Coordinates of C-alpha atoms and ligand atoms in Angstrom, one line a residue:
M1 CA -4.4 -28.7 37.4
Y2 CA -2.7 -25.5 36.5
I3 CA -0.4 -27.0 33.9
R4 CA -3.2 -29.0 32.3
G5 CA -5.2 -25.9 32.0
S6 CA -2.6 -24.0 30.1
L7 CA -1.7 -27.1 28.1
L8 CA -5.6 -26.9 27.0
G9 CA -5.1 -23.2 26.5
L10 CA -2.6 -23.5 24.2
A11 CA -4.2 -26.2 22.2
F12 CA -7.4 -23.9 21.8
L13 CA -5.3 -21.1 20.4
A14 CA -3.8 -23.5 18.1
L15 CA -7.2 -24.6 16.7
P16 CA -7.8 -22.3 13.8
W17 CA -5.0 -23.8 11.9
A18 CA -5.1 -27.3 13.5
T19 CA -8.4 -28.1 12.8
A20 CA -8.9 -27.4 8.8
G21 CA -7.6 -30.9 7.7
E22 CA -7.0 -29.4 4.0
N23 CA -4.1 -27.1 5.4
T24 CA -0.8 -27.4 3.9
A25 CA 1.9 -28.7 6.2
R26 CA 3.5 -25.3 5.7
A27 CA 0.7 -23.3 6.8
S28 CA 0.5 -25.3 10.1
K29 CA 4.0 -24.8 10.9
G30 CA 3.9 -21.0 10.7
P31 CA 6.6 -19.3 8.5
D32 CA 9.1 -20.4 5.8
K33 CA 12.6 -20.6 6.2
N34 CA 12.8 -17.0 5.1
G35 CA 10.2 -15.8 7.7
K36 CA 7.5 -15.7 5.3
Y37 CA 3.9 -16.9 5.8
W38 CA 2.2 -18.0 2.8
I39 CA -1.4 -18.1 2.0
Y40 CA -3.3 -19.5 -0.9
G41 CA -6.3 -18.7 -3.3
D42 CA -7.2 -20.2 -6.8
G43 CA -4.1 -19.8 -9.0
I44 CA -2.6 -17.1 -6.7
E45 CA -0.5 -17.3 -3.6
A46 CA 1.1 -14.6 -1.4
A47 CA 3.3 -14.2 1.5
F48 CA 3.4 -12.0 4.4
I49 CA 5.5 -11.1 6.9
P50 CA 5.2 -9.5 10.4
Y51 CA 7.5 -6.5 9.6
G52 CA 4.8 -3.6 8.7
A53 CA 2.3 -6.5 8.4
S54 CA 3.8 -6.4 4.6
I55 CA 3.2 -8.7 1.7
S56 CA 6.3 -9.5 0.6
N57 CA 5.5 -12.0 -2.5
L58 CA 2.3 -12.4 -4.9
L59 CA 2.6 -15.1 -7.4
I60 CA 0.1 -15.4 -10.3
N61 CA 0.7 -17.0 -13.9
D62 CA 0.7 -14.7 -16.7
Q63 CA -1.2 -15.2 -20.2
Y64 CA 1.8 -17.5 -21.2
G65 CA 1.5 -19.6 -18.3
I66 CA 4.4 -18.5 -16.3
R67 CA 4.6 -17.5 -12.6
R68 CA 5.3 -13.9 -12.0
D69 CA 6.0 -12.3 -8.6
I70 CA 4.4 -9.0 -9.0
V71 CA 5.1 -7.3 -5.7
A72 CA 8.7 -5.6 -4.9
G73 CA 10.2 -6.8 -1.4
F74 CA 12.9 -8.4 0.0
D75 CA 13.9 -12.4 0.1
N76 CA 13.7 -12.9 3.7
A77 CA 11.9 -11.1 6.6
S78 CA 14.8 -10.3 8.5
Y79 CA 16.2 -8.1 5.6
Y80 CA 13.3 -5.6 6.0
G81 CA 14.5 -4.2 9.2
I82 CA 18.3 -4.1 8.1
D83 CA 17.6 -2.2 4.6
K84 CA 18.3 1.5 5.3
A85 CA 16.5 2.9 2.4
H86 CA 13.1 1.4 3.7
P87 CA 10.9 2.2 0.7
H88 CA 7.8 1.0 2.7
F89 CA 7.7 -2.2 0.5
G90 CA 4.1 -3.7 0.8
G91 CA 3.6 -2.8 4.7
V92 CA 1.0 -0.8 6.4
P93 CA 1.9 2.6 7.0
G94 CA 0.4 4.0 10.4
R95 CA -0.7 5.5 12.7
Y96 CA -1.2 8.2 10.0
A97 CA -0.4 7.5 6.2
N98 CA 1.1 10.0 4.1
R99 CA 2.5 13.4 5.1
I100 CA 1.4 15.7 8.2
R101 CA 2.3 19.3 7.7
N102 CA 4.7 20.7 9.8
S103 CA 4.7 17.5 11.7
S104 CA 2.0 18.8 13.9
F105 CA -2.0 19.0 14.4
V106 CA -4.6 20.2 16.7
I107 CA -7.3 18.2 18.3
D108 CA -10.0 20.0 20.7
G109 CA -7.6 23.0 20.7
E110 CA -4.4 21.2 21.7
T111 CA -1.5 21.0 19.4
H112 CA 0.4 17.5 19.2
H113 CA 3.9 17.5 17.8
V114 CA 4.8 14.4 15.9
T115 CA 8.3 13.1 14.8
P116 CA 9.6 14.8 11.6
N117 CA 11.4 12.6 9.0
D118 CA 10.7 13.9 5.6
N119 CA 12.3 17.1 3.6
P120 CA 15.2 17.9 5.8
T121 CA 15.8 21.5 5.7
S122 CA 18.6 23.7 7.7
E123 CA 15.9 24.8 10.4
S124 CA 14.5 21.5 10.5
P125 CA 17.2 18.9 10.0
D126 CA 15.2 15.8 11.0
G127 CA 12.5 17.0 8.2
A128 CA 9.8 19.8 7.6
D129 CA 6.9 17.2 8.1
T130 CA 6.1 13.6 9.0
L131 CA 5.7 11.0 6.4
H132 CA 3.8 7.4 7.1
G133 CA 3.6 7.9 11.0
G134 CA 7.3 9.0 11.7
S135 CA 10.8 7.4 11.5
D136 CA 9.4 4.4 13.7
G137 CA 6.0 4.4 12.3
W138 CA 4.0 1.0 12.0
D139 CA 5.7 -0.3 9.1
Y140 CA 9.0 -0.4 10.9
R141 CA 7.6 -2.6 13.4
N142 CA 7.1 -6.3 13.8
F143 CA 3.2 -7.2 14.1
T144 CA 2.0 -10.1 16.0
V145 CA 0.6 -13.0 14.1
V146 CA -2.9 -13.8 15.8
A147 CA -4.5 -16.2 13.2
Y148 CA -2.9 -18.0 10.4
T149 CA -4.8 -20.5 8.2
K150 CA -4.3 -21.7 4.5
H151 CA -6.1 -18.8 3.1
S152 CA -5.8 -16.0 5.7
I153 CA -3.5 -14.2 8.2
T154 CA -4.5 -11.7 10.9
F155 CA -1.8 -9.1 12.2
S156 CA -2.2 -7.3 15.3
L157 CA -0.1 -4.2 16.6
V158 CA -0.7 -2.2 19.9
D159 CA 0.8 1.2 19.3
P160 CA 1.3 3.1 22.9
D161 CA 0.4 6.3 24.0
G162 CA 2.9 9.0 23.1
K163 CA 4.6 6.9 20.5
E164 CA 6.0 9.0 17.6
G165 CA 4.2 11.8 19.4
F166 CA 0.5 10.5 18.8
P167 CA -2.0 10.9 21.6
G168 CA -3.4 7.8 23.2
E169 CA -3.1 3.7 22.4
V170 CA -4.2 2.5 19.3
V171 CA -5.3 -1.4 19.1
S172 CA -5.0 -2.5 15.6
Y173 CA -5.8 -5.8 13.4
V174 CA -5.2 -6.2 9.7
T175 CA -6.5 -9.3 8.1
Y176 CA -5.3 -10.5 4.5
T177 CA -7.2 -13.3 2.8
L178 CA -7.2 -15.0 -0.5
T179 CA -10.5 -16.1 -2.0
G180 CA -10.4 -17.2 -5.5
R181 CA -8.6 -14.6 -7.5
D182 CA -9.1 -11.9 -4.8
W183 CA -7.0 -10.5 -2.2
D184 CA -9.0 -9.2 0.7
I185 CA -7.7 -6.4 3.0
K186 CA -9.4 -5.5 6.3
M187 CA -7.8 -3.3 8.6
V188 CA -9.4 -2.2 12.0
A189 CA -8.0 0.3 14.7
L190 CA -9.3 1.5 17.9
A191 CA -8.3 4.3 19.7
T192 CA -8.3 2.9 23.3
T193 CA -7.3 5.8 25.6
K194 CA -7.4 9.3 24.2
K195 CA -9.1 11.1 20.8
T196 CA -6.3 10.4 18.1
P197 CA -5.9 10.6 14.2
I198 CA -5.6 7.2 12.4
M199 CA -5.3 6.9 8.6
L200 CA -3.9 3.6 7.3
S201 CA -3.3 2.4 3.7
S202 CA -1.9 -0.7 2.0
H203 CA 1.7 0.4 0.6
V204 CA 2.5 -2.2 -2.4
Y205 CA 4.8 -1.4 -5.3
W206 CA 3.5 -3.3 -8.4
N207 CA 5.0 -4.5 -11.6
L208 CA 2.5 -6.7 -13.3
D209 CA 5.4 -8.2 -15.5
G210 CA 7.1 -9.3 -12.3
F211 CA 10.1 -7.1 -13.3
S212 CA 10.7 -9.6 -16.2
N213 CA 9.4 -7.4 -19.1
N214 CA 12.4 -8.3 -21.8
E215 CA 11.0 -5.0 -23.8
T216 CA 10.7 -2.6 -21.2
S217 CA 11.5 -2.4 -17.5
S218 CA 9.4 0.4 -17.0
I219 CA 5.6 0.6 -16.0
Y220 CA 5.0 3.3 -18.4
N221 CA 3.3 0.6 -20.7
H222 CA 0.9 -0.1 -17.8
T223 CA -2.7 0.8 -18.4
L224 CA -4.3 2.6 -15.5
H225 CA -8.1 3.7 -15.1
M226 CA -9.5 5.4 -12.2
P227 CA -13.3 6.0 -13.1
Y228 CA -14.2 8.3 -10.0
G229 CA -10.5 10.1 -10.1
G230 CA -11.9 13.6 -11.4
Q231 CA -10.3 15.6 -8.8
R232 CA -7.0 15.4 -6.8
V233 CA -5.7 17.0 -3.5
G234 CA -3.6 20.1 -4.6
V235 CA 0.1 19.9 -3.2
D236 CA 3.2 22.3 -2.6
N237 CA 6.5 21.3 -4.0
I238 CA 7.2 19.0 -0.7
L239 CA 4.0 17.1 -1.5
I240 CA 2.3 19.0 1.6
P241 CA -1.5 19.6 0.5
T242 CA -2.6 23.3 0.1
G243 CA -6.0 22.8 1.0
E244 CA -7.1 23.2 -2.9
I245 CA -9.0 20.3 -4.4
L246 CA -8.0 20.5 -8.2
P247 CA -9.9 19.4 -11.2
N248 CA -8.0 16.7 -13.2
K249 CA -9.2 18.2 -16.6
K250 CA -10.1 15.9 -19.5
G251 CA -6.9 15.4 -21.4
S252 CA -4.5 16.5 -18.9
V253 CA -1.6 14.5 -17.5
N254 CA -3.7 13.5 -14.1
D255 CA -7.0 12.7 -16.4
F256 CA -7.2 8.6 -15.8
W257 CA -10.7 9.1 -15.2
S258 CA -12.2 9.8 -18.7
K259 CA -10.8 6.6 -20.2
P260 CA -7.9 4.0 -19.4
K261 CA -4.4 5.7 -20.3
Q262 CA -0.9 4.1 -20.1
I263 CA 0.9 5.6 -17.4
G264 CA 3.6 6.9 -19.6
A265 CA 1.5 8.3 -22.3
Q266 CA 2.2 11.8 -21.4
A267 CA 5.8 11.1 -20.2
D268 CA 7.2 14.4 -22.2
D269 CA 4.2 16.5 -21.7
P270 CA 5.5 19.7 -19.8
E271 CA 2.6 19.5 -17.4
L272 CA 4.1 16.3 -16.0
V273 CA 7.3 18.1 -14.6
N274 CA 7.4 18.8 -10.9
N275 CA 3.7 16.9 -10.8
C276 CA 5.1 14.6 -8.0
G277 CA 7.0 17.3 -6.1
F278 CA 10.1 19.6 -6.6
N279 CA 12.2 18.4 -9.9
C280 CA 10.0 15.5 -10.0
T281 CA 8.4 14.1 -13.3
G282 CA 5.7 11.6 -12.9
Y283 CA 3.0 10.6 -10.1
D284 CA 2.8 10.9 -6.7
N285 CA -0.9 12.2 -6.4
C286 CA -3.8 11.9 -4.4
Y287 CA -7.0 11.4 -6.5
T288 CA -10.4 11.6 -4.7
V289 CA -12.8 8.8 -5.4
N290 CA -16.0 10.6 -6.3
R291 CA -18.9 8.4 -5.7
G292 CA -21.6 10.6 -4.1
H293 CA -23.6 10.7 -7.4
L294 CA -24.1 6.8 -7.2
G295 CA -26.2 7.3 -4.2
S296 CA -25.9 4.1 -2.0
Y297 CA -23.6 1.8 -3.4
D298 CA -21.8 -1.4 -2.6
W299 CA -18.1 -0.8 -2.8
R300 CA -17.3 -4.4 -3.4
T301 CA -19.3 -4.6 -6.8
E302 CA -19.3 -0.8 -7.6
G303 CA -16.1 0.1 -9.3
P304 CA -13.4 -0.7 -9.3
V305 CA -11.9 2.4 -8.3
A306 CA -8.7 1.6 -10.3
Q307 CA -8.1 -0.9 -12.8
L308 CA -4.3 -1.5 -13.7
S309 CA -3.2 -3.8 -16.5
S310 CA -0.3 -4.9 -18.5
D311 CA -0.5 -6.0 -22.3
W312 CA 2.9 -8.0 -22.1
S313 CA 1.8 -10.0 -19.2
G314 CA -1.7 -10.0 -19.4
I315 CA -2.2 -9.4 -15.8
Q316 CA -4.9 -7.2 -14.7
I317 CA -6.0 -5.8 -11.1
D318 CA -9.3 -4.3 -10.3
V319 CA -9.0 -2.6 -7.0
F320 CA -12.3 -2.0 -4.8
S321 CA -12.3 -0.2 -2.0
D322 CA -14.6 1.6 0.5
Q323 CA -12.1 4.6 1.1
D324 CA -12.5 8.0 -0.4
A325 CA -9.0 8.8 -2.1
F326 CA -6.5 7.0 -3.9
Q327 CA -2.6 7.6 -4.0
V328 CA -0.7 6.9 -7.1
Y329 CA 3.1 6.8 -7.2
S330 CA 5.1 6.2 -10.3
C331 CA 8.6 5.4 -8.6
A332 CA 10.4 8.3 -9.8
Q333 CA 12.6 8.0 -6.5
Q334 CA 13.8 4.6 -7.5
D335 CA 17.2 4.8 -8.8
G336 CA 18.5 1.3 -9.9
S337 CA 19.9 0.7 -6.1
M338 CA 17.2 -1.7 -5.0
A339 CA 17.8 -5.2 -5.7
L340 CA 14.7 -7.6 -7.3
K341 CA 13.9 -11.0 -5.4
K342 CA 15.1 -13.9 -6.6
T343 CA 11.7 -14.9 -7.6
Q344 CA 11.6 -11.9 -10.4
G345 CA 13.5 -10.3 -12.8
L346 CA 15.5 -11.5 -15.7
F347 CA 19.0 -13.3 -15.4
D348 CA 22.0 -12.6 -17.4
E349 CA 20.5 -9.8 -19.6
P350 CA 22.9 -6.7 -19.4
D351 CA 20.1 -4.6 -20.6
F352 CA 18.0 -5.5 -17.7
P353 CA 20.0 -5.4 -14.6
R354 CA 18.2 -7.3 -11.6
V355 CA 17.5 -3.9 -10.0
I356 CA 14.3 -1.7 -9.7
P357 CA 14.8 1.3 -12.4
R358 CA 13.2 4.9 -12.0
Y359 CA 9.6 4.2 -13.3
G360 CA 9.9 0.4 -13.0
C361 CA 7.0 0.2 -10.4
V362 CA 3.8 1.9 -9.4
V363 CA 2.3 2.4 -5.9
L364 CA -1.5 2.1 -5.5
E365 CA -2.6 3.6 -2.0
V366 CA -6.4 3.1 -0.8
Q367 CA -6.5 5.8 1.7
D368 CA -8.5 8.8 2.9
Y369 CA -7.7 12.3 1.7
I370 CA -4.0 13.0 2.6
D371 CA -3.5 15.4 5.6
G372 CA -7.4 15.8 6.4
I373 CA -6.6 16.2 9.9
N374 CA -4.5 19.7 8.9
H375 CA -7.8 20.7 6.6
P376 CA -11.1 20.8 8.9
E377 CA -12.7 22.7 5.7
W378 CA -12.5 18.9 4.0
M379 CA -14.8 17.6 6.9
R380 CA -12.8 14.6 7.1
D381 CA -12.8 14.4 10.9
R382 CA -15.4 11.4 11.0
K383 CA -13.1 9.2 8.7
Q384 CA -9.8 10.5 10.5
I385 CA -10.5 11.3 14.3
F386 CA -11.0 8.4 16.6
T387 CA -12.4 8.4 20.1
P388 CA -12.3 5.7 23.1
G389 CA -15.7 4.1 22.8
G390 CA -16.7 5.5 19.4
D391 CA -16.4 3.9 15.9
P392 CA -13.4 2.1 15.1
Y393 CA -11.2 3.1 12.2
V394 CA -12.2 0.5 9.2
L395 CA -10.5 0.2 6.0
Q396 CA -11.6 -2.6 3.5
A397 CA -10.4 -3.2 0.0
K398 CA -10.2 -6.0 -2.6
Y399 CA -7.6 -6.6 -5.1
S400 CA -9.1 -8.9 -7.8
F401 CA -6.7 -10.5 -10.4
S402 CA -7.8 -11.6 -13.9
L403 CA -6.0 -12.2 -17.2
K404 CA -6.8 -9.1 -19.5
G405 CA -9.7 -9.9 -21.9
S406 CA -10.3 -13.3 -20.1
S407 CA -13.8 -13.8 -18.4
K408 CA -13.3 -13.9 -14.5
S409 CA -14.1 -17.2 -12.4
Ligands
NAG501 C1 18.1 -11.9 2.9 O1 17.6 -11.0 2.0 C2 18.6 -10.1 1.5 C3 18.0 -9.0 0.4 O2 16.9 -9.6 -0.4 C4 19.8 -10.6 0.9 O3 20.8 -9.6 0.6 C5 20.4 -11.7 1.9 O4 21.5 -12.3 1.6 C6 19.1 -12.5 2.4 N1 19.7 -13.4 3.5 C7 19.7 -14.6 3.7 C8 20.0 -15.2 5.1 O5 19.0 -15.3 3.0
NAG502 C1 11.5 -8.7 13.6 O1 11.3 -9.8 12.7 C2 12.4 -10.3 12.1 C3 12.2 -11.8 11.6 O2 11.0 -11.6 10.9 C4 13.7 -9.9 13.1 O3 14.6 -10.6 12.3 C5 14.0 -8.6 13.6 O4 14.9 -8.8 14.5 C6 12.4 -8.3 14.3 N1 12.9 -7.2 15.0 C7 12.2 -6.5 16.0 C8 12.5 -5.2 16.5 O5 12.0 -7.5 16.9
NAG503 C1 5.6 24.7 12.7 O1 5.8 24.2 14.0 C2 6.5 25.0 14.6 C3 6.5 24.2 16.3 O2 6.8 22.9 15.7 C4 5.9 26.3 15.1 O3 6.9 27.0 15.8 C5 5.7 26.8 13.5 O4 4.9 28.3 13.7 C6 4.8 26.2 12.5 N1 5.0 26.7 11.5 C7 3.9 26.6 10.5 C8 4.1 27.1 9.5 O5 2.6 26.4 10.8
NAG504 C1 10.4 -12.0 -24.1 O1 9.6 -12.7 -23.0 C2 8.6 -13.2 -23.8 C3 7.3 -14.0 -22.7 O2 8.3 -14.5 -21.7 C4 8.9 -14.7 -24.5 O3 8.0 -15.3 -25.3 C5 9.9 -14.0 -25.6 O4 10.8 -15.3 -26.3 C6 11.1 -13.1 -24.9 N1 12.0 -12.2 -26.1 C7 13.1 -12.5 -26.1 C8 14.0 -11.8 -27.0 O5 13.7 -12.9 -25.0
NAG505 C1 5.1 1.9 -24.4 O1 5.0 3.4 -24.0 C2 6.1 4.2 -24.6 C3 6.0 5.5 -24.0 O2 6.1 5.6 -22.5 C4 5.2 4.5 -26.1 O3 5.8 5.3 -26.8 C5 4.9 3.1 -26.5 O4 4.1 3.2 -27.8 C6 4.3 2.0 -25.7 N1 4.2 0.7 -26.3 C7 3.3 0.1 -26.4 C8 3.6 -1.4 -27.1 O5 1.9 0.3 -26.0
NAG506 C1 16.7 16.8 -10.5 O1 16.8 15.4 -10.7 C2 17.7 14.7 -11.5 C3 17.5 13.3 -11.5 O2 16.0 13.2 -12.0 C4 18.8 15.2 -10.9 O3 19.9 14.9 -11.7 C5 19.2 16.5 -10.6 O4 20.4 16.7 -10.0 C6 18.1 17.2 -10.0 N1 18.2 18.4 -9.8 C7 18.0 19.3 -8.7 C8 18.1 20.7 -8.9 O5 17.7 18.8 -7.6

């Protein structure tokens, strides 16, 4: 009886993907030979891996009908943990995305210290601050696949009490779904034992030309519009928020709100020097998403908070999100040492080696105000500090793909 019971239990667990008759053989079997889990929409398909619950491929036809893989990543799941540079390709940074000043924060009068891993100095050889949840943050760990169908995959991670210095256990679920030409993201996380900060994001490196543009390998000709991004979080020269919320004055390098603009349009403006930290020319900034004037709004239809497009491929993304901030990073730290995947890039073109060059990609991160836990004056606590039994952390986003100028279907 016992054995029979467990077999029935297993059959029940298998149900989500065993019942849908339309599922491909691949989806019913699990990952492909490279350890990737594929899901399918209408004219788009994407692959995900347990490591960091990361997206590793996103395929879509460009305006000439050529299939393009528009996200950076590696050819196989096992390489993600081997690669030393760890650029957070396509994963979920956690338990707290972006930087934590001085690797510490205070909750209810108690100071918590988390693992430093960013900006090493002689006094702090491991780092002056914590980036993306520490040296073994969520996107260094294999999530568990808890559901998988032809159109959707759900990952789960249990982050133990004290891991990387964070208080209490956190249980999380990350669901990715392809519906038509939309990629939907839902992240839920619960503090189960102690009050703790939680802030997640999706850290995807985009190149809407599939790294195959034969005129330029940079994203300087990608057009960006952030209609609600009138302000940004002020940072010091190691990108730690100072507490100031700065205006993105019309016409300034950080003005992407007043009208759409190519990312490289002001590449030679002196104002862009150090805009992404010490000796860094470009963007690595947290723009606020100011929608207060809309009154009550539906984040799925009101927006997008950001629109990115490339004239060369014609591919466009409209990003919708329920989050109040949006980070843009223009890949100034890429230096040509990261190889492209087999599914992207040009072959045998000496001018276009098969690597990601500086400014060869752009990272778009839906998130909350960075380091809000060290800036109580911003009043982000309800969005960033979670209590057992209280509301869960929730992040929702929709990336809607289309060809520029064509009507959406
Ligand atoms: C896995 O991918 C990496 C980088 O994309 C590549 O260097 C390596 O050869 C691949 N390994 C296998 C077994 O395919
Ligand atoms: C994570 O999964 C990959 C394969 O997807 C595997 O190669 C690696 O050993 C796993 N890492 C850990 C820490 O379990
Ligand atoms: C940073 O944290 C250390 C303890 O880890 C503390 O001694 C120091 O005062 C803090 N510095 C600042 C500027 O808060
Ligand atoms: C560049 O790529 C486009 C689109 O794939 C193609 O039509 C064109 O012939 C290519 N040009 C050169 C010089 O290879
Ligand atoms: C591409 O961007 C560069 C500057 O970054 C600009 O000079 C050039 O005109 C742009 N090309 C197109 C076709 O928009
Ligand atoms: C500034 O960055 C450039 C690369 O962009 C590098 O060659 C140079 O050494 C850096 N200078 C300093 C002072 O770090």
